[in-house]
């Protein structure tokens, strides 16, 4: 315990089994005073929060720094998440090493929960046992005598139902008074350690059990002999613990018959996991989720976009014209807009996912789909990210954290961007309209609609096929287990739902937002400067034209002449783009993309749409100088003739080729930024970018060559 | 030797031992101890995994994992 500014800082860790109501308790205790980050060096999410208390007697201020550890069933970890919990609890050098550990146990599964509880007690550090979900336990007919339990275990015990807990005097005083008691097994561990050659360090630690656990974790992947030794030890140790737990359970728990003969949770499960109804209901829930994220988010997204465009046109009027008003209005603001526009979708998606998780339905989803997903190297838990990818890959990839197996999670992250996201929709709409000028109605079917559906299906098929390939390419020593608890159904906690959505939005804005903003600025710089003085001359010409236009407006010149002059400015703008660095890059790209039927102008759009796919439409409008009232962009594109070949630029073949390019290519820096964040390395976003670019190039090449 | 996978849905048995030591650790943590009653509730919609009840807690596991649990 450290003292600072007259207040005592106490580091408190919340440890417990998954589904023990730990996170609900954490939210109840800390509310909005919580932060989400990562445990150092890993992608495991770390939630910390603060509670400020003052002691009634001395008036002393107490600052509780609470860390919510990943749920684990045992101190001997079986997954990456569990490993973190174990490291924090056993390593006194860890920055999160707690002064006091609150062991949260699900009172309705007391026997099982006490395994971890007794292990943590053996670490010989201050602990408090929190009997959570008492309401459920009582409903199941368990009556727990906490005083007896306290005596049997020798540690303070607090009862709660997790939903209404606050830092009562009771809990605070128990934390302050908590002293750890050894579970009377320490002697045994000491002899194990001194006997064995399996320990590289000798103990001067107060808890031999702590050293034992730490060594077991370290030697897991190193040494086969040690691994077997520790496995045997763990199994024997667990069985002995359960023997003791059984005795103390009989002493402190009275079991009566449950209140309801057949409980609601069981009745729900009969329907929700039914052979036929189960998958049907799941599909329906998916449909609702997809619709909501897709359509409900549309309104706030429009507001955000129009707010930013209004704000930037307001600023560009007020600020003196020049490069530095440009950096704000054309660089920073569109960049911020591109970040904030994702907020509604992320918030909605994660609110929905939190509801599914909180009610216990998510575990059933994984169970229902596991059989299907396993075949392609994925896991039952991959379904939700894949489906959410149809709205937006960014929140979907963030949602892949629920997959415990590293390989399966990685494959999910790598293939999710192939699902056609909502940003591709405007691109598809424009190009299909250019490609099929008159909407031919083949009886019942609508040709444009069929193309659209086909493109979505193509993305889905590609995701499955790539997953299959990756299944064989990515090696993993980790075994894929699917042993999972199916928690009872509970009503969702709105506070948890809100806090989860809020936390995800915050993480996205800060972590992915920085990268997106940087790239937007870079794109703006490339657009606003050009090599040589060609660019500057065009710029001067535009300024002159603009002053002429202002003059013409004042003098009431005929509308036709003004239109003509506006067209001159537009042409100059497109010349300027051609002369800019980004224009040069487009021309440089031309040799790589001309086999696909694209010219350098499309090349520029491909580069700019890297900021977000839908930017393609805006870029095309700038390049082809069309924001005209009398002629739509679609018509203008359809009329474009290649000056060299004399053929249409947007022929059927090049449209199909371009559509395929957008189906496959990874043209979304937001996604890359999130993949970087989630995998903690540039390696995977790079691999993803390259494989998707290659896929896009070859698909487009094939289509163009065959169709032309 | 009879395993959990050999039971039919709706039947109950008692856990005897585990064939896979690594899996055993995971199962023990979840409360599947030798001597505990295990109730095979039903299979998931696509035939795998299976749903079992041990104590009052519900678990699901794949069929090949069920083959590693020997029952009476």
XYZ file of C-alpha atoms in Angstrom:
780
model
C 0.000 0.000 0.000
C 1.433 3.317 -1.020
C 0.615 6.679 0.480
C 0.277 9.788 -1.615
C -1.439 13.112 -0.926
C -2.629 11.908 2.472
C -4.555 9.123 0.837
C -3.729 5.476 0.999
C -3.661 3.759 -2.371
C -4.745 0.160 -2.236
C -4.457 -2.013 -5.329
C -7.428 -4.348 -5.492
C -7.784 -7.182 -8.015
C -11.069 -8.830 -8.906
C -10.476 -12.496 -9.628
C -12.988 -15.210 -10.400
C -14.418 -17.708 -12.860
C -15.864 -16.557 -16.166
C -19.606 -15.881 -15.758
C -19.220 -15.324 -12.021
C -20.670 -11.834 -12.403
C -17.233 -10.318 -11.919
C -17.641 -7.649 -14.584
C -21.085 -6.684 -13.339
C -19.607 -6.272 -9.890
C -16.749 -4.246 -11.339
C -19.182 -1.943 -13.150
C -21.317 -1.593 -10.052
C -18.281 -0.596 -7.992
C -16.534 1.758 -10.381
C -19.249 3.076 -12.727
C -17.796 5.533 -15.218
C -14.532 5.899 -13.333
C -13.038 3.077 -15.368
C -10.530 2.785 -18.168
C -9.968 0.082 -20.741
C -6.493 -0.748 -21.881
C -4.327 -3.756 -22.487
C -2.163 -5.744 -20.164
C 1.416 -4.978 -21.217
C 2.494 -6.832 -24.341
C -0.702 -8.755 -24.938
C -4.089 -8.098 -26.453
C -5.959 -9.183 -23.371
C -8.234 -6.371 -22.371
C -7.561 -4.787 -19.023
C -10.163 -2.811 -17.148
C -9.181 -0.620 -14.251
C -11.268 1.711 -12.156
C -11.051 3.951 -9.122
C -13.018 4.144 -5.924
C -12.412 6.899 -3.383
C -13.391 6.279 0.209
C -12.707 7.916 3.500
C -12.353 6.031 6.721
C -14.948 7.173 9.255
C -12.758 6.861 12.315
C -9.565 8.580 11.274
C -10.855 10.574 8.315
C -8.085 8.952 6.322
C -8.643 8.941 2.570
C -8.498 5.671 0.739
C -8.022 5.324 -2.993
C -8.892 1.856 -4.260
C -7.388 1.061 -7.653
C -9.437 -1.833 -8.928
C -8.309 -4.140 -11.726
C -10.759 -6.570 -13.282
C -8.722 -9.670 -14.108
C -9.699 -11.982 -16.975
C -11.955 -14.778 -15.784
C -10.190 -18.027 -15.008
C -11.134 -21.399 -13.568
C -7.741 -22.089 -12.061
C -4.366 -20.516 -11.404
C -2.907 -23.020 -13.855
C -3.872 -21.222 -17.072
C -5.449 -22.942 -20.082
C -5.635 -19.850 -22.326
C -3.897 -16.518 -22.889
C -6.505 -14.643 -20.846
C -6.149 -16.986 -17.925
C -2.385 -16.660 -18.077
C -2.660 -12.921 -17.429
C -4.787 -13.423 -14.342
C -2.242 -15.902 -13.073
C 0.749 -13.645 -13.765
C -0.789 -10.649 -12.043
C -1.651 -12.654 -8.946
C 1.608 -14.535 -8.550
C 4.312 -12.085 -9.588
C 5.070 -9.428 -6.997
C 7.050 -7.480 -9.631
C 3.945 -7.063 -11.805
C 2.631 -3.485 -11.759
C -0.869 -4.770 -11.091
C 0.163 -7.092 -8.270
C -2.699 -6.548 -5.819
C -2.574 -5.547 -2.168
C -5.931 -7.206 -1.724
C -7.681 -9.714 -3.973
C -11.448 -9.923 -4.080
C -12.265 -13.490 -5.041
C -15.634 -13.344 -6.744
C -17.479 -16.654 -6.672
C -20.759 -17.678 -8.242
C -22.715 -18.833 -5.185
C -24.834 -21.093 -7.384
C -21.699 -22.984 -8.413
C -19.916 -22.725 -5.112
C -18.043 -26.022 -5.115
C -16.433 -25.435 -8.451
C -15.676 -21.768 -7.713
C -13.907 -22.600 -4.492
C -11.144 -24.360 -6.428
C -9.759 -21.056 -7.681
C -10.591 -19.418 -4.347
C -8.479 -21.858 -2.359
C -5.642 -21.553 -4.866
C -5.603 -17.787 -4.489
C -5.741 -18.137 -0.712
C -2.601 -20.257 -0.884
C -0.744 -17.359 -2.436
C -0.663 -16.041 1.112
C -1.891 -12.541 0.304
C -4.845 -10.599 1.738
C -8.126 -11.824 0.240
C -11.866 -11.325 0.640
C -14.348 -13.863 -0.670
C -17.335 -12.245 -2.411
C -20.306 -14.599 -2.652
C -21.912 -13.279 -5.788
C -25.205 -14.139 -7.484
C -26.847 -15.010 -4.187
C -30.286 -14.555 -5.763
C -29.608 -17.325 -8.274
C -28.203 -19.608 -5.578
C -31.284 -19.134 -3.419
C -33.536 -19.874 -6.351
C -31.661 -23.116 -6.927
C -32.293 -24.025 -3.309
C -28.852 -23.348 -1.840
C -28.724 -21.747 1.558
C -25.211 -20.631 2.391
C -24.179 -19.876 5.956
C -21.545 -17.258 5.350
C -20.425 -17.119 8.984
C -19.661 -20.822 8.904
C -17.953 -20.479 5.563
C -15.891 -17.641 6.962
C -14.794 -19.802 9.864
C -14.104 -22.862 7.717
C -12.026 -20.940 5.195
C -10.517 -18.489 7.626
C -11.017 -15.484 5.346
C -13.618 -12.674 5.341
C -16.759 -13.448 3.323
C -19.240 -10.921 1.873
C -22.602 -11.741 0.295
C -23.975 -9.836 -2.697
C -26.081 -10.300 -5.760
C -23.660 -8.247 -7.832
C -26.331 -5.920 -9.104
C -26.797 -3.613 -6.157
C -23.441 -3.782 -4.427
C -21.677 -0.610 -3.422
C -18.658 -0.102 -1.274
C -20.493 -0.691 1.934
C -18.758 -0.170 5.245
C -18.813 -3.923 5.544
C -16.815 -4.588 2.396
C -14.390 -1.741 3.027
C -13.607 -2.815 6.556
C -13.211 -6.379 5.380
C -10.754 -5.287 2.725
C -8.784 -3.278 5.237
C -8.761 -6.013 7.837
C -8.220 -8.877 5.465
C -5.338 -11.058 6.366
C -4.546 -14.088 4.436
C -4.527 -17.443 6.065
C -2.635 -20.326 4.629
C -4.790 -23.156 3.544
C -2.664 -25.480 5.682
C -1.104 -27.017 2.616
C 1.902 -24.774 2.338
C 4.205 -27.280 4.019
C 3.473 -29.787 1.341
C 4.354 -27.377 -1.460
C 7.545 -26.478 0.279
C 8.592 -30.130 0.241
C 7.606 -30.491 -3.422
C 9.772 -27.549 -4.304
C 12.802 -28.589 -2.307
C 12.642 -32.161 -3.615
C 12.340 -31.451 -7.271
C 14.800 -30.684 -9.992
C 12.038 -28.917 -11.867
C 12.577 -25.583 -10.226
C 15.209 -23.266 -11.539
C 14.798 -20.602 -8.895
C 14.826 -21.308 -5.193
C 12.222 -19.885 -2.983
C 12.570 -16.953 -0.717
C 9.016 -16.035 -1.520
C 6.507 -16.087 1.302
C 4.203 -18.393 -0.586
C 5.756 -21.509 -2.032
C 2.539 -22.092 -3.909
C 3.116 -18.880 -5.808
C 6.544 -20.063 -6.954
C 5.068 -23.391 -7.936
C 2.380 -21.841 -10.101
C 4.851 -19.460 -11.704
C 7.303 -22.194 -12.573
C 4.506 -24.361 -13.940
C 3.413 -21.564 -16.292
C 6.950 -20.812 -17.436
C 7.897 -24.380 -18.204
C 4.690 -25.231 -20.011
C 6.045 -24.951 -23.544
C 9.702 -25.475 -22.793
C 10.271 -28.818 -21.269
C 8.190 -31.941 -21.846
C 9.361 -33.661 -18.665
C 8.493 -30.699 -16.487
C 5.196 -30.280 -18.265
C 4.179 -33.816 -17.326
C 5.390 -33.299 -13.788
C 3.288 -30.197 -13.330
C 0.292 -31.737 -15.009
C 0.380 -34.634 -12.602
C 0.885 -32.273 -9.729
C -2.015 -30.080 -10.803
C -4.379 -32.980 -11.184
C -3.502 -34.442 -7.790
C -3.645 -31.032 -6.160
C -7.065 -30.272 -7.643
C -8.552 -33.539 -6.490
C -7.245 -32.962 -2.964
C -8.686 -29.470 -2.970
C -12.075 -30.741 -4.038
C -12.032 -33.296 -1.209
C -11.560 -30.485 1.287
C -14.091 -28.276 -0.479
C -16.652 -31.084 -0.302
C -16.265 -31.226 3.489
C -16.539 -27.525 4.001
C -19.455 -27.377 1.628
C -21.396 -29.877 3.731
C -20.616 -27.807 6.806
C -21.822 -24.475 5.453
C -24.447 -25.109 2.782
C -27.980 -26.399 3.174
C -29.617 -27.708 0.011
C -33.381 -27.622 -0.263
C -35.486 -28.310 -3.325
C -35.406 -25.518 -5.899
C -38.214 -22.960 -5.863
C -39.497 -23.837 -9.291
C -39.626 -27.376 -10.536
C -38.544 -26.456 -14.018
C -36.829 -23.118 -14.060
C -37.223 -20.424 -16.667
C -33.640 -20.799 -17.840
C -34.224 -24.448 -18.671
C -37.453 -23.647 -20.493
C -35.655 -20.996 -22.544
C -32.901 -23.445 -23.395
C -35.430 -26.040 -24.548
C -36.516 -23.585 -27.233
C -33.316 -21.664 -27.983
C -31.146 -24.729 -28.470
C -33.899 -26.823 -30.063
C -32.842 -28.849 -33.088
C -34.981 -26.819 -35.480
C -36.088 -23.730 -33.585
C -32.559 -23.028 -32.309
C -30.905 -22.253 -35.650
C -34.039 -20.478 -36.911
C -34.150 -18.164 -33.883
C -30.427 -17.574 -34.233
C -30.842 -16.531 -37.865
C -33.668 -14.231 -36.861
C -31.554 -12.594 -34.132
C -28.714 -12.184 -36.636
C -31.126 -10.560 -39.031
C -32.309 -8.093 -36.381
C -28.743 -7.347 -35.319
C -27.633 -6.782 -38.905
C -30.603 -4.587 -39.708
C -30.104 -2.479 -36.611
C -26.421 -1.913 -37.074
C -26.940 -1.260 -40.767
C -29.990 0.966 -40.648
C -30.368 2.415 -37.143
C -26.819 3.710 -37.348
C -27.524 5.393 -40.657
C -29.289 8.392 -39.109
C -26.606 9.413 -36.630
C -23.988 8.664 -39.289
C -25.627 11.139 -41.656
C -25.792 13.704 -38.863
C -22.128 13.283 -38.071
C -21.122 13.574 -41.712
C -23.253 16.623 -42.357
C -22.064 18.213 -39.128
C -18.462 17.859 -40.239
C -19.105 19.024 -43.800
C -21.095 22.041 -42.558
C -18.418 22.828 -40.027
C -15.651 22.570 -42.596
C -17.473 24.739 -45.165
C -18.205 27.236 -42.379
C -14.520 27.306 -41.499
C -13.328 27.529 -45.095
C -15.541 30.609 -45.501
C -14.195 32.221 -42.351
C -10.540 31.284 -42.611
C -8.307 33.121 -45.091
C -7.795 31.009 -48.196
C -4.535 29.149 -48.372
C -2.771 25.929 -47.550
C -3.368 26.243 -43.829
C -7.096 26.580 -44.078
C -6.824 23.606 -46.421
C -5.128 21.482 -43.797
C -8.029 22.067 -41.426
C -10.904 21.889 -43.891
C -9.608 19.239 -46.277
C -7.214 17.313 -44.058
C -8.085 17.236 -40.381
C -11.861 17.674 -40.498
C -12.563 15.000 -43.131
C -10.143 12.781 -41.226
C -12.055 13.299 -37.987
C -15.325 12.834 -39.817
C -14.038 9.521 -41.174
C -13.312 8.415 -37.617
C -16.438 9.667 -35.881
C -18.730 8.312 -38.553
C -17.999 4.793 -37.278
C -19.057 5.619 -33.722
C -22.798 4.852 -34.105
C -22.100 1.469 -35.666
C -19.502 0.548 -33.083
C -21.709 1.655 -30.201
C -24.769 -0.192 -31.512
C -22.915 -3.352 -32.425
C -21.206 -3.591 -29.068
C -24.379 -2.753 -27.177
C -26.046 -5.660 -28.988
C -23.134 -7.976 -28.365
C -23.105 -6.974 -24.695
C -26.794 -7.833 -24.423
C -26.216 -11.220 -26.043
C -23.229 -11.881 -23.792
C -24.893 -10.592 -20.632
C -28.032 -12.668 -21.085
C -26.015 -15.839 -21.650
C -27.236 -16.294 -25.227
C -23.795 -15.807 -26.779
C -22.561 -19.093 -25.342
C -25.494 -20.806 -27.082
C -24.673 -19.112 -30.399
C -21.165 -20.491 -30.248
C -22.517 -23.891 -29.388
C -25.019 -23.973 -32.236
C -22.554 -22.875 -34.920
C -19.411 -24.615 -33.702
C -19.987 -27.677 -35.858
C -20.256 -25.614 -39.038
C -17.371 -23.260 -38.298
C -14.946 -25.956 -37.201
C -14.786 -27.324 -40.733
C -13.170 -24.155 -42.019
C -10.664 -23.610 -39.233
C -12.882 -21.295 -37.261
C -14.751 -21.658 -34.011
C -18.343 -21.253 -32.908
C -17.372 -17.898 -31.579
C -16.306 -16.623 -35.030
C -19.872 -16.247 -36.251
C -20.661 -12.925 -34.652
C -17.552 -11.099 -35.979
C -18.118 -12.494 -39.478
C -21.727 -11.424 -39.568
C -21.001 -8.002 -38.106
C -18.434 -7.568 -40.877
C -21.300 -7.016 -43.287
C -21.970 -3.730 -41.522
C -18.384 -2.733 -40.824
C -15.164 -4.687 -40.356
C -13.871 -2.308 -37.693
C -16.227 -3.202 -34.812
C -16.396 -6.768 -36.123
C -12.664 -7.275 -35.711
C -12.777 -5.724 -32.280
C -15.506 -8.254 -31.484
C -13.256 -11.196 -32.357
C -11.780 -11.008 -28.874
C -14.342 -13.467 -27.620
C -12.469 -16.251 -29.448
C -10.110 -17.892 -26.972
C -7.984 -19.894 -29.401
C -5.271 -17.703 -30.945
C -5.220 -19.335 -34.360
C -8.974 -19.296 -34.748
C -9.102 -15.678 -33.675
C -6.378 -14.702 -36.138
C -8.126 -16.426 -39.047
C -11.357 -14.672 -38.104
C -9.591 -11.302 -38.097
C -7.886 -11.998 -41.421
C -11.017 -13.015 -43.322
C -13.613 -10.681 -41.807
C -12.787 -7.737 -44.180
C -13.797 -9.932 -47.132
C -17.398 -9.717 -45.971
C -18.872 -6.873 -48.001
C -19.167 -3.938 -45.621
C -21.529 -0.994 -45.829
C -18.777 1.288 -47.205
C -18.628 -0.829 -50.352
C -22.305 -0.250 -50.976
C -22.058 3.252 -52.548
C -19.240 2.027 -54.804
C -21.217 -1.011 -55.908
C -24.312 1.107 -56.484
C -22.501 3.604 -58.706
C -20.592 1.059 -60.774
C -23.523 -1.272 -61.296
C -25.573 1.688 -62.477
C -22.836 2.663 -64.951
C -22.521 -0.920 -66.135
C -26.226 -1.579 -66.607
C -27.658 1.674 -67.961
C -31.237 0.547 -68.424
C -32.486 -1.579 -65.628
C -33.552 -4.618 -67.557
C -36.321 -6.477 -65.802
C -36.005 -10.170 -66.489
C -39.488 -10.969 -65.286
C -39.329 -11.310 -61.546
C -35.662 -10.509 -61.129
C -33.987 -7.170 -61.184
C -30.597 -7.361 -62.888
C -28.913 -4.677 -60.815
C -30.211 -6.261 -57.626
C -28.878 -9.643 -58.715
C -25.440 -8.164 -59.321
C -25.506 -6.639 -55.873
C -26.503 -9.908 -54.233
C -23.846 -11.735 -56.240
C -21.121 -9.390 -55.001
C -22.155 -9.931 -51.366
C -22.198 -13.706 -51.830
C -18.806 -13.568 -53.520
C -17.302 -11.808 -50.502
C -18.804 -14.398 -48.177
C -17.509 -17.309 -50.278
C -14.058 -15.724 -50.427
C -14.018 -15.418 -46.628
C -14.800 -19.124 -46.250
C -12.239 -20.225 -48.842
C -9.464 -18.043 -47.437
C -10.260 -19.336 -43.936
C -9.852 -22.875 -45.276
C -6.468 -22.025 -46.804
C -5.276 -20.254 -43.657
C -6.368 -23.240 -41.578
C -3.544 -25.187 -43.218
C -1.027 -22.353 -43.389
C -1.067 -21.043 -39.829
C 0.559 -23.355 -37.374
C -0.527 -23.564 -33.798
C 0.464 -25.786 -30.948
C -2.573 -24.684 -29.051
C -5.248 -27.389 -29.073
C -8.699 -26.298 -30.039
C -10.977 -27.168 -27.169
C -14.615 -26.480 -27.011
C -15.482 -27.209 -23.431
C -17.595 -24.361 -22.286
C -19.972 -23.465 -19.544
C -23.500 -22.591 -20.589
C -24.436 -19.971 -18.002
C -28.056 -19.579 -16.935
C -30.092 -16.937 -18.746
C -30.369 -13.593 -16.998
C -31.995 -10.286 -17.855
C -29.407 -7.920 -19.389
C -27.833 -5.299 -17.183
C -28.311 -1.975 -18.917
C -25.434 -0.433 -17.047
C -23.092 -3.142 -18.355
C -24.458 -2.749 -21.871
C -23.927 0.991 -21.794
C -20.472 0.817 -20.242
C -19.316 -1.830 -22.735
C -20.433 0.231 -25.717
C -18.892 3.336 -24.197
C -15.565 1.637 -23.525
C -15.322 0.218 -27.057
C -16.048 3.589 -28.607
C -13.392 5.211 -26.446
C -10.784 2.632 -27.392
C -11.609 2.942 -31.082
C -11.495 6.751 -31.075
C -8.153 6.852 -29.370
C -6.261 3.890 -30.784
C -7.549 3.474 -34.303
C -8.397 7.170 -34.553
C -4.776 8.263 -34.320
C -3.766 6.106 -37.281
C -6.735 7.133 -39.401
C -6.087 10.803 -38.748
C -2.425 10.451 -39.657
C -3.173 8.755 -42.966
C -5.894 11.290 -43.807
C -3.394 14.068 -43.271
C -0.863 12.290 -45.428
C -3.410 11.885 -48.222
C -4.241 15.560 -47.960
C -0.578 16.545 -48.200
C -0.161 14.361 -51.276
C -3.206 15.969 -52.809
C -2.205 19.569 -52.016
C 1.337 19.647 -53.296
C 2.891 18.564 -56.530
C 6.351 18.147 -58.018
C 7.836 20.987 -60.120
C 6.021 24.278 -60.672
C 3.327 22.828 -62.907
C 1.155 22.334 -59.829
C 1.698 25.878 -58.545
C 0.833 27.405 -61.903
C -2.459 25.545 -62.095
C -3.179 26.641 -58.554
C -2.569 30.295 -59.477
C -4.813 29.894 -62.504
C -7.614 28.550 -60.311
C -7.334 31.492 -57.937
C -7.575 33.879 -60.897
C -10.588 32.016 -62.300
C -12.241 32.161 -58.908
C -11.842 35.906 -58.619
C -13.284 36.264 -62.117
C -16.237 34.133 -61.035
C -16.820 36.368 -58.011
C -16.725 39.370 -60.306
C -19.185 37.753 -62.713
C -21.564 36.992 -59.855
C -21.585 40.633 -58.792
C -22.253 41.856 -62.339
C -25.305 39.668 -62.934
C -23.772 37.885 -65.896
C -26.087 35.367 -67.560
C -26.488 31.985 -65.878
C -25.107 30.182 -68.890
C -21.837 32.082 -68.828
C -21.426 31.447 -65.112
C -22.019 27.734 -65.698
C -19.391 27.748 -68.412
C -16.933 29.441 -66.133
C -17.664 26.997 -63.330
C -16.862 24.194 -65.749
C -13.510 25.844 -66.505
C -12.715 25.887 -62.781
C -13.722 22.252 -62.454
C -11.461 21.286 -65.324
C -8.634 23.201 -63.715
C -9.292 21.425 -60.400
C -8.999 18.084 -62.103
C -5.782 19.217 -63.841
C -4.479 20.247 -60.444
C -5.216 16.808 -59.044
C -3.417 15.284 -62.017
C -0.341 17.417 -61.272
C -0.315 16.670 -57.541
C 1.798 13.993 -55.909
C -1.231 11.777 -55.592
C -1.960 12.319 -59.292
C 1.587 11.317 -60.123
C 1.139 8.251 -57.965
C -1.993 7.405 -59.911
C -0.066 7.690 -63.152
C 2.747 5.636 -61.702
C 0.210 2.973 -60.713
C -1.173 2.934 -64.226
C 1.262 0.291 -65.469
C 0.178 -2.007 -62.631
C -3.532 -1.486 -63.110
C -3.917 -1.038 -66.852
C -4.086 -4.832 -67.334
C -7.212 -4.628 -65.186
C -8.747 -2.048 -67.504
C -8.183 0.933 -65.193
C -6.683 4.280 -66.224
C -4.662 6.603 -63.987
C -7.764 8.495 -62.915
C -9.236 5.318 -61.464
C -5.808 4.772 -59.954
C -6.147 8.032 -57.999
C -9.555 6.972 -56.761
C -8.128 3.654 -55.638
C -5.490 5.490 -53.612
C -7.856 8.027 -52.080
C -10.460 5.411 -51.277
C -7.845 3.897 -49.006
C -9.108 6.442 -46.485
C -12.498 4.739 -46.737
C -13.988 2.883 -49.664
C -16.911 5.224 -50.174
C -14.411 8.061 -50.860
C -14.180 6.453 -54.313
C -17.443 8.113 -55.319
C -16.297 11.562 -54.174
C -12.919 11.171 -55.893
C -14.551 10.165 -59.155
C -16.715 13.252 -58.894
C -13.661 15.492 -58.391
C -11.595 13.862 -61.113
C -14.310 13.770 -63.719
C -15.312 17.260 -62.718
C -18.905 16.484 -62.156
C -20.987 17.941 -59.441
C -23.144 19.236 -62.237
C -26.806 19.816 -61.798
C -27.770 18.786 -65.294
C -25.747 15.638 -65.754
C -25.249 12.915 -63.186
C -21.929 11.366 -62.345
C -23.257 8.054 -63.569
C -23.976 9.426 -67.040
C -20.691 11.285 -67.179
C -18.733 8.140 -66.317
C -20.623 6.149 -68.921
C -19.631 8.722 -71.577
C -15.892 8.727 -70.839
C -13.774 7.732 -73.810
C -10.188 6.631 -73.519
C -8.196 9.091 -75.697
C -5.643 6.452 -76.698
C -7.857 3.497 -77.595
C -10.992 5.444 -78.440
C -13.025 2.955 -76.430
C -15.242 3.510 -73.423
C -13.350 3.795 -70.130
C -16.222 2.240 -68.207
C -17.014 -0.667 -70.448
C -18.742 -3.761 -69.134
C -15.397 -5.523 -68.717
C -13.684 -2.725 -66.803
C -16.740 -2.205 -64.584
C -16.816 -5.882 -63.617
C -13.094 -5.751 -63.063
C -13.400 -2.696 -60.823
C -16.288 -4.234 -58.876
C -14.260 -7.368 -58.228
C -11.361 -5.211 -57.129
C -13.583 -3.575 -54.524
C -14.930 -6.925 -53.345
C -11.457 -8.255 -52.571
C -9.031 -5.395 -51.950
C -8.241 -4.176 -48.454
C -8.877 -0.506 -49.078
C -9.612 0.585 -45.579
C -6.994 2.055 -43.307
C -9.406 1.962 -40.361
C -9.540 -1.799 -40.627
C -5.763 -2.059 -40.923
C -5.373 0.160 -37.870
C -7.738 -2.006 -35.867
C -6.024 -5.214 -36.989
C -2.734 -3.694 -35.905
C -4.232 -2.867 -32.525
C -5.821 -6.259 -32.043
C -2.789 -8.302 -33.091
C -0.238 -5.901 -31.580
C 1.988 -6.091 -34.635
C 2.273 -4.707 -38.159
C 2.882 -8.173 -39.484
C -0.729 -9.293 -39.721
C -2.227 -6.115 -41.187
C 0.576 -6.216 -43.756
C -0.067 -9.851 -44.645
C -3.774 -9.102 -44.837
C -3.197 -6.106 -47.096
C -0.961 -8.071 -49.432
C -3.108 -11.187 -49.720
C -6.243 -9.135 -50.349
C -4.458 -6.931 -52.910
C -3.185 -9.994 -54.762
C -6.604 -11.596 -54.662
C -8.146 -8.380 -56.009
C -5.565 -7.962 -58.742
C -5.845 -11.498 -60.081
C -9.634 -11.589 -59.895
C -9.880 -8.291 -61.770
C -7.237 -9.322 -64.298
C -9.017 -12.584 -65.000
C -12.382 -10.904 -65.357
C -11.072 -8.145 -67.607
C -9.113 -10.485 -69.867
C -12.022 -12.858 -70.247
C -14.680 -10.224 -70.808
C -12.964 -7.766 -73.090
C -15.365 -49.323 -21.513
C -18.245 -46.913 -21.777
C -17.687 -43.221 -22.437
C -19.935 -40.196 -22.255
C -20.247 -40.303 -26.049
C -21.875 -43.749 -25.802
C -24.743 -42.495 -23.647
C -27.928 -41.441 -25.327
C -29.593 -38.129 -24.616
C -31.702 -38.064 -21.470
C -29.486 -40.543 -19.632
C -27.450 -40.073 -16.519
C -24.264 -41.728 -15.417
C -21.329 -41.275 -13.068
C -17.909 -40.023 -14.157
C -15.259 -42.699 -13.626
C -12.057 -41.371 -15.141
C -10.548 -39.403 -18.013
C -8.528 -40.746 -20.932
C -6.815 -37.499 -21.906
C -4.782 -36.041 -19.022
C -4.734 -32.563 -20.501
C -8.487 -32.537 -21.058
C -8.966 -33.926 -17.575
C -7.479 -30.808 -16.027
C -9.909 -28.586 -17.901
C -12.857 -30.808 -16.996
C -11.930 -30.979 -13.317
C -11.739 -27.198 -13.169
C -15.274 -27.050 -14.500
C -16.467 -29.351 -11.744
C -16.468 -32.652 -13.665
C -14.932 -34.753 -10.936
C -14.721 -38.533 -10.884
C -17.693 -39.701 -8.837
C -19.943 -36.833 -9.905
C -23.191 -37.548 -11.698
C -23.298 -36.422 -15.316
C -26.556 -35.974 -17.207
C -26.503 -36.021 -21.003
C -29.235 -33.509 -21.819
C -29.125 -33.387 -25.604
C -26.967 -32.732 -28.644
C -26.671 -29.301 -30.242
C -28.683 -28.642 -33.440
C -26.017 -29.889 -35.860
C -25.225 -33.045 -33.895
C -22.223 -31.678 -32.054
C -21.290 -30.426 -29.421
C -23.330 -32.092 -26.691
C -24.936 -30.489 -23.655
C -24.425 -32.078 -20.236
C -25.368 -31.135 -16.702
C -22.911 -31.726 -13.875
C -24.036 -30.700 -10.413
C -26.428 -27.938 -11.329
C -24.220 -26.440 -13.999
C -24.649 -26.815 -17.706
C -21.651 -27.466 -19.952
C -21.153 -28.188 -23.596
C -18.325 -30.138 -25.152
C -17.493 -31.660 -28.515
C -18.158 -35.346 -29.147
C -14.478 -36.227 -29.420
C -13.974 -34.632 -26.024
C -16.879 -36.674 -24.644
C -15.033 -39.803 -25.795
C -12.324 -39.018 -23.257
C -14.733 -39.239 -20.314
C -15.227 -42.767 -19.034
C -18.557 -43.324 -17.284
C -20.123 -46.196 -15.372
